[in-house]
PDB file of N, CA, C and O in Angstrom:
ATOM      1  N   MET A   8      -2.948   8.143 -10.408  1.00  0.00           N
ATOM      2  CA  MET A   8      -1.522   8.183 -10.696  1.00  0.00           C
ATOM      3  C   MET A   8      -1.887   7.060 -11.989  1.00  0.00           C
ATOM      4  O   MET A   8      -2.177   6.048 -11.630  1.00  0.00           O
ATOM      5  N   CYS A   9      -1.242   6.717 -12.965  1.00  0.00           N
ATOM      6  CA  CYS A   9      -1.361   5.449 -14.010  1.00  0.00           C
ATOM      7  C   CYS A   9      -1.024   5.724 -15.367  1.00  0.00           C
ATOM      8  O   CYS A   9       0.711   6.117 -15.255  1.00  0.00           O
ATOM      9  N   TYR A  10      -0.476   4.102 -15.179  1.00  0.00           N
ATOM     10  CA  TYR A  10       0.984   3.370 -16.353  1.00  0.00           C
ATOM     11  C   TYR A  10       0.585   3.111 -16.971  1.00  0.00           C
ATOM     12  O   TYR A  10      -0.590   2.038 -16.717  1.00  0.00           O
ATOM     13  N   PRO A  11       1.568   3.189 -17.912  1.00  0.00           N
ATOM     14  CA  PRO A  11       0.810   1.277 -18.577  1.00  0.00           C
ATOM     15  C   PRO A  11       0.492   0.629 -18.820  1.00  0.00           C
ATOM     16  O   PRO A  11       1.919  -0.231 -17.968  1.00  0.00           O
ATOM     17  N   ILE A  12      -0.225  -0.980 -19.568  1.00  0.00           N
ATOM     18  CA  ILE A  12       0.078  -1.392 -18.900  1.00  0.00           C
ATOM     19  C   ILE A  12       1.190  -2.442 -18.910  1.00  0.00           C
ATOM     20  O   ILE A  12       1.383  -3.177 -18.202  1.00  0.00           O
ATOM     21  N   GLU A  13       1.732  -2.645 -20.063  1.00  0.00           N
ATOM     22  CA  GLU A  13       3.517  -3.202 -19.553  1.00  0.00           C
ATOM     23  C   GLU A  13       4.427  -1.836 -18.934  1.00  0.00           C
ATOM     24  O   GLU A  13       5.366  -3.365 -18.399  1.00  0.00           O
ATOM     25  N   ALA A  14       4.626  -1.387 -18.361  1.00  0.00           N
ATOM     26  CA  ALA A  14       4.594  -0.848 -17.315  1.00  0.00           C
ATOM     27  C   ALA A  14       5.549  -1.270 -15.783  1.00  0.00           C
ATOM     28  O   ALA A  14       4.481  -2.096 -15.859  1.00  0.00           O
ATOM     29  N   LYS A  15       6.274  -1.346 -15.734  1.00  0.00           N
ATOM     30  CA  LYS A  15       7.112  -2.281 -14.338  1.00  0.00           C
ATOM     31  C   LYS A  15       6.551  -1.694 -12.796  1.00  0.00           C
ATOM     32  O   LYS A  15       6.632  -2.541 -12.225  1.00  0.00           O
ATOM     33  N   GLN A  16       6.018  -0.985 -13.101  1.00  0.00           N
ATOM     34  CA  GLN A  16       5.872  -0.055 -11.372  1.00  0.00           C
ATOM     35  C   GLN A  16       4.859  -1.071 -11.403  1.00  0.00           C
ATOM     36  O   GLN A  16       3.750  -1.956  -9.949  1.00  0.00           O
ATOM     37  N   TRP A  17       3.963  -2.157 -12.820  1.00  0.00           N
ATOM     38  CA  TRP A  17       2.571  -3.223 -11.798  1.00  0.00           C
ATOM     39  C   TRP A  17       3.678  -4.373 -11.441  1.00  0.00           C
ATOM     40  O   TRP A  17       2.460  -5.254  -9.974  1.00  0.00           O
ATOM     41  N   ARG A  18       4.843  -4.499 -11.930  1.00  0.00           N
ATOM     42  CA  ARG A  18       5.311  -6.033 -10.858  1.00  0.00           C
ATOM     43  C   ARG A  18       6.282  -5.362 -10.095  1.00  0.00           C
ATOM     44  O   ARG A  18       6.858  -5.950  -9.617  1.00  0.00           O
ATOM     45  N   ALA A  19       6.086  -4.200  -9.626  1.00  0.00           N
ATOM     46  CA  ALA A  19       6.953  -3.796  -8.225  1.00  0.00           C
ATOM     47  C   ALA A  19       5.944  -3.704  -6.750  1.00  0.00           C
ATOM     48  O   ALA A  19       6.850  -3.258  -6.476  1.00  0.00           O
ATOM     49  N   TRP A  20       5.343  -4.069  -7.578  1.00  0.00           N
ATOM     50  CA  TRP A  20       4.569  -4.194  -5.790  1.00  0.00           C
ATOM     51  C   TRP A  20       4.934  -5.588  -4.752  1.00  0.00           C
ATOM     52  O   TRP A  20       5.267  -6.894  -5.724  1.00  0.00           O
ATOM     53  N   TYR A  21       5.087  -5.290  -3.235  1.00  0.00           N
ATOM     54  CA  TYR A  21       5.365  -5.791  -2.811  1.00  0.00           C
ATOM     55  C   TYR A  21       4.738  -5.044  -0.845  1.00  0.00           C
ATOM     56  O   TYR A  21       4.524  -3.801  -0.552  1.00  0.00           O
ATOM     57  N   ASN A  22       4.676  -6.351  -0.244  1.00  0.00           N
ATOM     58  CA  ASN A  22       4.430  -5.967   1.302  1.00  0.00           C
ATOM     59  C   ASN A  22       4.857  -5.157   2.201  1.00  0.00           C
ATOM     60  O   ASN A  22       4.536  -4.628   3.120  1.00  0.00           O
ATOM     61  N   PRO A  23       6.671  -5.558   2.508  1.00  0.00           N
ATOM     62  CA  PRO A  23       7.278  -5.544   3.226  1.00  0.00           C
ATOM     63  C   PRO A  23       7.042  -3.813   3.432  1.00  0.00           C
ATOM     64  O   PRO A  23       7.184  -3.633   2.736  1.00  0.00           O
ATOM     65  N   GLU A  24       7.088  -3.413   4.810  1.00  0.00           N
ATOM     66  CA  GLU A  24       7.135  -1.148   5.137  1.00  0.00           C
ATOM     67  C   GLU A  24       8.956  -0.927   4.702  1.00  0.00           C
ATOM     68  O   GLU A  24       8.066  -0.181   4.722  1.00  0.00           O
ATOM     69  N   ILE A  25       9.191  -1.778   4.750  1.00  0.00           N
ATOM     70  CA  ILE A  25      10.911  -0.941   4.576  1.00  0.00           C
ATOM     71  C   ILE A  25      10.833  -0.287   2.699  1.00  0.00           C
ATOM     72  O   ILE A  25      10.630  -1.621   2.309  1.00  0.00           O
ATOM     73  N   PRO A  26       9.960   0.229   2.465  1.00  0.00           N
ATOM     74  CA  PRO A  26       9.798   0.479   1.291  1.00  0.00           C
ATOM     75  C   PRO A  26      11.154   0.351   0.521  1.00  0.00           C
ATOM     76  O   PRO A  26      12.595   1.102   0.495  1.00  0.00           O
ATOM     77  N   LEU A  27      11.826   0.036  -1.049  1.00  0.00           N
ATOM     78  CA  LEU A  27      12.640  -0.739  -2.007  1.00  0.00           C
ATOM     79  C   LEU A  27      13.027   0.672  -2.567  1.00  0.00           C
ATOM     80  O   LEU A  27      13.540   1.107  -3.382  1.00  0.00           O
ATOM     81  N   ASN A  28      11.856   0.982  -2.911  1.00  0.00           N
ATOM     82  CA  ASN A  28      11.255   2.049  -4.322  1.00  0.00           C
ATOM     83  C   ASN A  28      10.469   2.757  -3.984  1.00  0.00           C
ATOM     84  O   ASN A  28       9.603   3.115  -3.306  1.00  0.00           O
ATOM     85  N   ASP A  29       9.769   3.808  -4.964  1.00  0.00           N
ATOM     86  CA  ASP A  29       9.144   4.778  -4.231  1.00  0.00           C
ATOM     87  C   ASP A  29       7.602   5.222  -5.224  1.00  0.00           C
ATOM     88  O   ASP A  29       7.465   5.846  -5.920  1.00  0.00           O
ATOM     89  N   TYR A  30       7.813   3.811  -5.864  1.00  0.00           N
ATOM     90  CA  TYR A  30       6.600   3.534  -6.488  1.00  0.00           C
ATOM     91  C   TYR A  30       5.378   4.117  -6.224  1.00  0.00           C
ATOM     92  O   TYR A  30       5.660   3.609  -4.869  1.00  0.00           O
ATOM     93  N   GLY A  31       4.227   4.804  -6.500  1.00  0.00           N
ATOM     94  CA  GLY A  31       3.284   4.140  -6.473  1.00  0.00           C
ATOM     95  C   GLY A  31       2.675   5.590  -4.563  1.00  0.00           C
ATOM     96  O   GLY A  31       3.346   6.269  -4.785  1.00  0.00           O
ATOM     97  N   ILE A  32       2.079   5.564  -4.118  1.00  0.00           N
ATOM     98  CA  ILE A  32       1.043   6.767  -3.585  1.00  0.00           C
ATOM     99  C   ILE A  32       0.895   5.310  -1.991  1.00  0.00           C
ATOM    100  O   ILE A  32       0.059   5.193  -1.666  1.00  0.00           O
ATOM    101  N   ARG A  33       1.434   6.710  -1.239  1.00  0.00           N
ATOM    102  CA  ARG A  33       1.541   5.569   0.801  1.00  0.00           C
ATOM    103  C   ARG A  33       0.317   6.262   0.844  1.00  0.00           C
ATOM    104  O   ARG A  33       0.127   6.848   0.765  1.00  0.00           O
ATOM    105  N   LEU A  34      -0.547   5.585   1.014  1.00  0.00           N
ATOM    106  CA  LEU A  34      -2.455   5.234   2.288  1.00  0.00           C
ATOM    107  C   LEU A  34      -1.913   7.225   2.915  1.00  0.00           C
ATOM    108  O   LEU A  34      -2.719   7.461   2.629  1.00  0.00           O
ATOM    109  N   GLU A  35      -0.697   6.507   3.516  1.00  0.00           N
ATOM    110  CA  GLU A  35      -0.714   8.045   5.311  1.00  0.00           C
ATOM    111  C   GLU A  35      -0.198   8.963   4.428  1.00  0.00           C
ATOM    112  O   GLU A  35      -0.344  10.237   5.325  1.00  0.00           O
ATOM    113  N   GLU A  36       0.022   8.903   3.852  1.00  0.00           N
ATOM    114  CA  GLU A  36       0.124  10.477   2.896  1.00  0.00           C
ATOM    115  C   GLU A  36      -1.228  10.972   1.469  1.00  0.00           C
ATOM    116  O   GLU A  36      -0.152  12.299   0.837  1.00  0.00           O
ATOM    117  N   THR A  37      -2.320  10.074   1.895  1.00  0.00           N
ATOM    118  CA  THR A  37      -3.300  11.202   0.546  1.00  0.00           C
ATOM    119  C   THR A  37      -4.230  11.822   1.707  1.00  0.00           C
ATOM    120  O   THR A  37      -3.936  11.058   3.451  1.00  0.00           O
ATOM    121  N   SER A  38      -5.837  12.543   1.622  1.00  0.00           N
ATOM    122  CA  SER A  38      -6.488  12.943   2.273  1.00  0.00           C
ATOM    123  C   SER A  38      -7.063  11.898   3.095  1.00  0.00           C
ATOM    124  O   SER A  38      -7.276  10.400   2.476  1.00  0.00           O
ATOM    125  N   PRO A  39      -8.085  12.287   3.848  1.00  0.00           N
ATOM    126  CA  PRO A  39      -8.616  10.860   4.634  1.00  0.00           C
ATOM    127  C   PRO A  39     -10.201  10.592   3.488  1.00  0.00           C
ATOM    128  O   PRO A  39      -9.979   9.209   3.484  1.00  0.00           O
ATOM    129  N   ALA A  40     -10.430  11.154   2.586  1.00  0.00           N
ATOM    130  CA  ALA A  40     -10.976  11.145   2.231  1.00  0.00           C
ATOM    131  C   ALA A  40     -10.729  10.721   0.395  1.00  0.00           C
ATOM    132  O   ALA A  40     -11.649   9.179   0.263  1.00  0.00           O
ATOM    133  N   THR A  41      -9.806  10.452   0.245  1.00  0.00           N
ATOM    134  CA  THR A  41      -9.109   9.869  -0.820  1.00  0.00           C
ATOM    135  C   THR A  41      -8.521   7.785  -0.037  1.00  0.00           C
ATOM    136  O   THR A  41      -8.909   7.452  -0.496  1.00  0.00           O
ATOM    137  N   ARG A  42      -8.321   8.279   1.232  1.00  0.00           N
ATOM    138  CA  ARG A  42      -7.968   6.750   1.861  1.00  0.00           C
ATOM    139  C   ARG A  42      -9.604   5.778   1.776  1.00  0.00           C
ATOM    140  O   ARG A  42      -9.807   4.884   1.627  1.00  0.00           O
ATOM    141  N   GLU A  43     -10.432   6.742   2.794  1.00  0.00           N
ATOM    142  CA  GLU A  43     -11.939   6.022   2.343  1.00  0.00           C
ATOM    143  C   GLU A  43     -12.130   5.735   0.936  1.00  0.00           C
ATOM    144  O   GLU A  43     -12.349   4.356   1.098  1.00  0.00           O
ATOM    145  N   THR A  44     -12.144   6.511  -0.171  1.00  0.00           N
ATOM    146  CA  THR A  44     -12.291   5.850  -1.152  1.00  0.00           C
ATOM    147  C   THR A  44     -11.904   5.039  -1.549  1.00  0.00           C
ATOM    148  O   THR A  44     -11.968   4.061  -2.329  1.00  0.00           O
ATOM    149  N   PHE A  45      -9.693   5.535  -1.543  1.00  0.00           N
ATOM    150  CA  PHE A  45      -9.414   3.513  -1.663  1.00  0.00           C
ATOM    151  C   PHE A  45      -9.873   2.187  -0.496  1.00  0.00           C
ATOM    152  O   PHE A  45     -10.250   1.600  -1.827  1.00  0.00           O
ATOM    153  N   LEU A  46     -10.703   3.648  -0.184  1.00  0.00           N
ATOM    154  CA  LEU A  46     -10.520   1.412   1.148  1.00  0.00           C
ATOM    155  C   LEU A  46     -12.163   0.735   0.540  1.00  0.00           C
ATOM    156  O   LEU A  46     -12.343  -0.262   0.673  1.00  0.00           O
ATOM    157  N   ALA A  47     -13.095   2.269  -0.266  1.00  0.00           N
ATOM    158  CA  ALA A  47     -14.570   1.774   0.028  1.00  0.00           C
ATOM    159  C   ALA A  47     -13.759   0.453  -2.148  1.00  0.00           C
ATOM    160  O   ALA A  47     -14.687  -0.143  -1.670  1.00  0.00           O
ATOM    161  N   CYS A  48     -13.089   1.182  -2.431  1.00  0.00           N
ATOM    162  CA  CYS A  48     -12.971   0.335  -3.327  1.00  0.00           C
ATOM    163  C   CYS A  48     -12.463  -0.315  -3.551  1.00  0.00           C
ATOM    164  O   CYS A  48     -12.824  -1.621  -3.898  1.00  0.00           O
ATOM    165  N   CYS A  49     -11.243  -1.221  -2.500  1.00  0.00           N
ATOM    166  CA  CYS A  49     -11.390  -2.564  -2.187  1.00  0.00           C
ATOM    167  C   CYS A  49     -11.764  -3.471  -1.705  1.00  0.00           C
ATOM    168  O   CYS A  49     -12.018  -4.647  -1.858  1.00  0.00           O
ATOM    169  N   SER A  50     -12.799  -2.628  -0.310  1.00  0.00           N
ATOM    170  CA  SER A  50     -13.462  -3.543  -0.025  1.00  0.00           C
ATOM    171  C   SER A  50     -14.556  -4.220  -0.877  1.00  0.00           C
ATOM    172  O   SER A  50     -14.892  -4.895  -1.286  1.00  0.00           O
ATOM    173  N   SER A  51     -15.677  -2.896  -2.156  1.00  0.00           N
ATOM    174  CA  SER A  51     -15.836  -3.971  -3.548  1.00  0.00           C
ATOM    175  C   SER A  51     -15.495  -4.381  -4.260  1.00  0.00           C
ATOM    176  O   SER A  51     -15.871  -4.999  -5.086  1.00  0.00           O
ATOM    177  N   CYS A  52     -14.477  -4.785  -4.090  1.00  0.00           N
ATOM    178  CA  CYS A  52     -13.238  -5.028  -5.329  1.00  0.00           C
ATOM    179  C   CYS A  52     -13.398  -6.397  -4.618  1.00  0.00           C
ATOM    180  O   CYS A  52     -13.123  -7.727  -5.864  1.00  0.00           O
ATOM    181  N   THR A  53     -13.400  -7.602  -3.291  1.00  0.00           N
ATOM    182  CA  THR A  53     -12.910  -7.984  -2.550  1.00  0.00           C
ATOM    183  C   THR A  53     -14.046  -8.425  -1.801  1.00  0.00           C
ATOM    184  O   THR A  53     -14.761  -8.236  -2.198  1.00  0.00           O
ATOM    185  N   SER A  54     -13.933  -9.832  -1.424  1.00  0.00           N
ATOM    186  CA  SER A  54     -15.042 -10.996  -0.540  1.00  0.00           C
ATOM    187  C   SER A  54     -14.705  -9.702   1.038  1.00  0.00           C
ATOM    188  O   SER A  54     -13.200  -9.781   1.139  1.00  0.00           O
ATOM    189  N   ALA A  55     -15.412 -10.505   1.898  1.00  0.00           N
ATOM    190  CA  ALA A  55     -15.245  -9.844   3.348  1.00  0.00           C
ATOM    191  C   ALA A  55     -14.040 -10.265   3.649  1.00  0.00           C
ATOM    192  O   ALA A  55     -12.850  -9.249   3.948  1.00  0.00           O
ATOM    193  N   ARG A  56     -13.840 -11.569   4.200  1.00  0.00           N
ATOM    194  CA  ARG A  56     -12.603 -11.897   4.329  1.00  0.00           C
ATOM    195  C   ARG A  56     -11.626 -11.895   3.173  1.00  0.00           C
ATOM    196  O   ARG A  56     -10.626 -11.495   3.778  1.00  0.00           O
ATOM    197  N   GLY A  57     -11.025 -11.456   1.852  1.00  0.00           N
ATOM    198  CA  GLY A  57     -10.195 -10.819   1.208  1.00  0.00           C
ATOM    199  C   GLY A  57      -9.621  -9.174   2.704  1.00  0.00           C
ATOM    200  O   GLY A  57      -8.732  -9.021   2.036  1.00  0.00           O
ATOM    201  N   PHE A  58     -10.983  -8.089   1.895  1.00  0.00           N
ATOM    202  CA  PHE A  58     -10.865  -7.571   2.503  1.00  0.00           C
ATOM    203  C   PHE A  58     -10.503  -7.377   4.013  1.00  0.00           C
ATOM    204  O   PHE A  58      -8.846  -6.448   4.155  1.00  0.00           O
ATOM    205  N   THR A  59     -11.134  -8.439   5.276  1.00  0.00           N
ATOM    206  CA  THR A  59     -10.402  -7.731   6.458  1.00  0.00           C
ATOM    207  C   THR A  59      -8.937  -8.652   6.066  1.00  0.00           C
ATOM    208  O   THR A  59      -7.667  -7.830   6.666  1.00  0.00           O
ATOM    209  N   LYS A  60      -8.313  -9.354   5.322  1.00  0.00           N
ATOM    210  CA  LYS A  60      -7.169  -9.542   5.569  1.00  0.00           C
ATOM    211  C   LYS A  60      -5.766  -8.576   4.863  1.00  0.00           C
ATOM    212  O   LYS A  60      -5.261  -8.530   5.657  1.00  0.00           O
ATOM    213  N   ALA A  61      -6.387  -7.819   3.595  1.00  0.00           N
ATOM    214  CA  ALA A  61      -6.211  -6.996   3.764  1.00  0.00           C
ATOM    215  C   ALA A  61      -5.552  -5.853   4.800  1.00  0.00           C
ATOM    216  O   ALA A  61      -4.249  -5.086   4.643  1.00  0.00           O
ATOM    217  N   GLN A  62      -7.151  -5.672   5.136  1.00  0.00           N
ATOM    218  CA  GLN A  62      -6.701  -4.690   6.194  1.00  0.00           C
ATOM    219  C   GLN A  62      -5.431  -4.509   6.770  1.00  0.00           C
ATOM    220  O   GLN A  62      -5.203  -4.608   8.164  1.00  0.00           O
ATOM    221  N   GLN A  63      -5.277  -6.157   7.719  1.00  0.00           N
ATOM    222  CA  GLN A  63      -4.624  -6.951   8.557  1.00  0.00           C
ATOM    223  C   GLN A  63      -2.984  -6.486   8.355  1.00  0.00           C
ATOM    224  O   GLN A  63      -2.317  -6.321   9.062  1.00  0.00           O
ATOM    225  N   LEU A  64      -3.167  -6.757   7.490  1.00  0.00           N
ATOM    226  CA  LEU A  64      -1.451  -6.611   6.622  1.00  0.00           C
ATOM    227  C   LEU A  64      -1.048  -5.214   6.569  1.00  0.00           C
ATOM    228  O   LEU A  64      -0.391  -4.883   6.690  1.00  0.00           O
ATOM    229  N   MET A  65      -2.012  -4.419   6.253  1.00  0.00           N
ATOM    230  CA  MET A  65      -2.178  -2.990   6.666  1.00  0.00           C
ATOM    231  C   MET A  65      -1.698  -2.358   7.666  1.00  0.00           C
ATOM    232  O   MET A  65      -1.012  -1.490   8.070  1.00  0.00           O
ATOM    233  N   ASP A  66      -2.439  -3.178   8.367  1.00  0.00           N
ATOM    234  CA  ASP A  66      -2.170  -2.632  10.548  1.00  0.00           C
ATOM    235  C   ASP A  66      -0.826  -3.795  10.392  1.00  0.00           C
ATOM    236  O   ASP A  66      -0.528  -2.986  10.936  1.00  0.00           O
ATOM    237  N   ALA A  67      -0.498  -4.253   9.554  1.00  0.00           N
ATOM    238  CA  ALA A  67       1.039  -5.469  10.832  1.00  0.00           C
ATOM    239  C   ALA A  67       2.092  -4.138  10.135  1.00  0.00           C
ATOM    240  O   ALA A  67       3.232  -4.012  10.450  1.00  0.00           O
ATOM    241  N   ASN A  68       1.879  -3.457   8.177  1.00  0.00           N
ATOM    242  CA  ASN A  68       2.807  -2.396   8.137  1.00  0.00           C
ATOM    243  C   ASN A  68       3.111  -1.448   8.482  1.00  0.00           C
ATOM    244  O   ASN A  68       3.594  -0.677   9.660  1.00  0.00           O
ATOM    245  N   GLN A  69       1.861  -1.081   9.423  1.00  0.00           N
ATOM    246  CA  GLN A  69       1.542  -0.389  10.158  1.00  0.00           C
ATOM    247  C   GLN A  69       2.591  -0.046  12.148  1.00  0.00           C
ATOM    248  O   GLN A  69       3.646   0.467  11.796  1.00  0.00           O
ATOM    249  N   PHE A  70       2.250  -1.517  12.086  1.00  0.00           N
ATOM    250  CA  PHE A  70       2.892  -1.639  13.276  1.00  0.00           C
ATOM    251  C   PHE A  70       4.320  -1.735  13.246  1.00  0.00           C
ATOM    252  O   PHE A  70       5.620  -1.523  13.874  1.00  0.00           O
ATOM    253  N   LEU A  71       5.227  -2.211  12.300  1.00  0.00           N
ATOM    254  CA  LEU A  71       6.470  -2.440  10.981  1.00  0.00           C
ATOM    255  C   LEU A  71       7.140  -0.869  11.636  1.00  0.00           C
ATOM    256  O   LEU A  71       7.913  -0.722  11.657  1.00  0.00           O
ATOM    257  N   LEU A  72       6.044  -0.152  10.634  1.00  0.00           N
ATOM    258  CA  LEU A  72       6.677   1.359  10.650  1.00  0.00           C
ATOM    259  C   LEU A  72       7.088   2.242  12.053  1.00  0.00           C
ATOM    260  O   LEU A  72       8.411   2.673  12.133  1.00  0.00           O
ATOM    261  N   ALA A  73       6.467   1.844  12.529  1.00  0.00           N
ATOM    262  CA  ALA A  73       5.947   2.475  13.799  1.00  0.00           C
ATOM    263  C   ALA A  73       7.231   1.749  14.746  1.00  0.00           C
ATOM    264  O   ALA A  73       8.012   2.551  15.482  1.00  0.00           O
ATOM    265  N   ASN A  74       7.851   0.707  14.406  1.00  0.00           N
ATOM    266  CA  ASN A  74       9.130  -0.128  15.156  1.00  0.00           C
ATOM    267  C   ASN A  74      10.167  -0.455  14.801  1.00  0.00           C
ATOM    268  O   ASN A  74      10.662  -0.954  14.689  1.00  0.00           O
ATOM    269  N   SER A  75       9.940   0.628  13.145  1.00  0.00           N
ATOM    270  CA  SER A  75      11.489   0.358  12.756  1.00  0.00           C
ATOM    271  C   SER A  75      11.924   1.758  12.861  1.00  0.00           C
ATOM    272  O   SER A  75      12.214   2.816  13.552  1.00  0.00           O
ATOM    273  N   THR A  76      13.432   0.785  12.938  1.00  0.00           N
ATOM    274  CA  THR A  76      14.476   2.568  12.475  1.00  0.00           C
ATOM    275  C   THR A  76      14.708   3.040  11.288  1.00  0.00           C
ATOM    276  O   THR A  76      15.957   3.606  11.119  1.00  0.00           O
ATOM    277  N   ILE A  77      14.641   2.587  10.734  1.00  0.00           N
ATOM    278  CA  ILE A  77      14.470   2.354   8.546  1.00  0.00           C
ATOM    279  C   ILE A  77      13.320   3.687   8.790  1.00  0.00           C
ATOM    280  O   ILE A  77      12.810   3.166   9.083  1.00  0.00           O
ATOM    281  N   SER A  78      13.822   4.490   8.517  1.00  0.00           N
ATOM    282  CA  SER A  78      12.823   5.683   7.983  1.00  0.00           C
ATOM    283  C   SER A  78      11.909   5.539   6.426  1.00  0.00           C
ATOM    284  O   SER A  78      13.110   4.698   5.828  1.00  0.00           O
ATOM    285  N   PRO A  79      10.996   5.349   5.500  1.00  0.00           N
ATOM    286  CA  PRO A  79      11.181   5.114   4.744  1.00  0.00           C
ATOM    287  C   PRO A  79      11.240   6.794   3.905  1.00  0.00           C
ATOM    288  O   PRO A  79      11.199   6.936   4.059  1.00  0.00           O
ATOM    289  N   ILE A  80      11.232   6.465   2.792  1.00  0.00           N
ATOM    290  CA  ILE A  80      11.491   7.130   1.220  1.00  0.00           C
ATOM    291  C   ILE A  80      10.459   8.214   1.742  1.00  0.00           C
ATOM    292  O   ILE A  80       9.753   8.014   1.353  1.00  0.00           O
ATOM    293  N   SER A  81      11.127   9.404   1.285  1.00  0.00           N
ATOM    294  CA  SER A  81      10.636  10.985   0.651  1.00  0.00           C
ATOM    295  C   SER A  81      10.345  11.105  -0.411  1.00  0.00           C
ATOM    296  O   SER A  81      11.718  10.649  -1.222  1.00  0.00           O
TER     297      SER A  81
END
């Protein structure tokens, strides 16, 4: 997925699990190989502490999704 540098999608990122828009790709909707590649890229671009924090946020999002009564955008 590619957007021009000035695209509004670059500024639309947010962390809450309840989706407000359908920009981007959800990792759980990708293949295991794609997820591993993404995580390897994130790991190489961040500090160990930063990558751990990102993983903790992803875990929190999974918890929220599992315990939410609101369905994600599909």
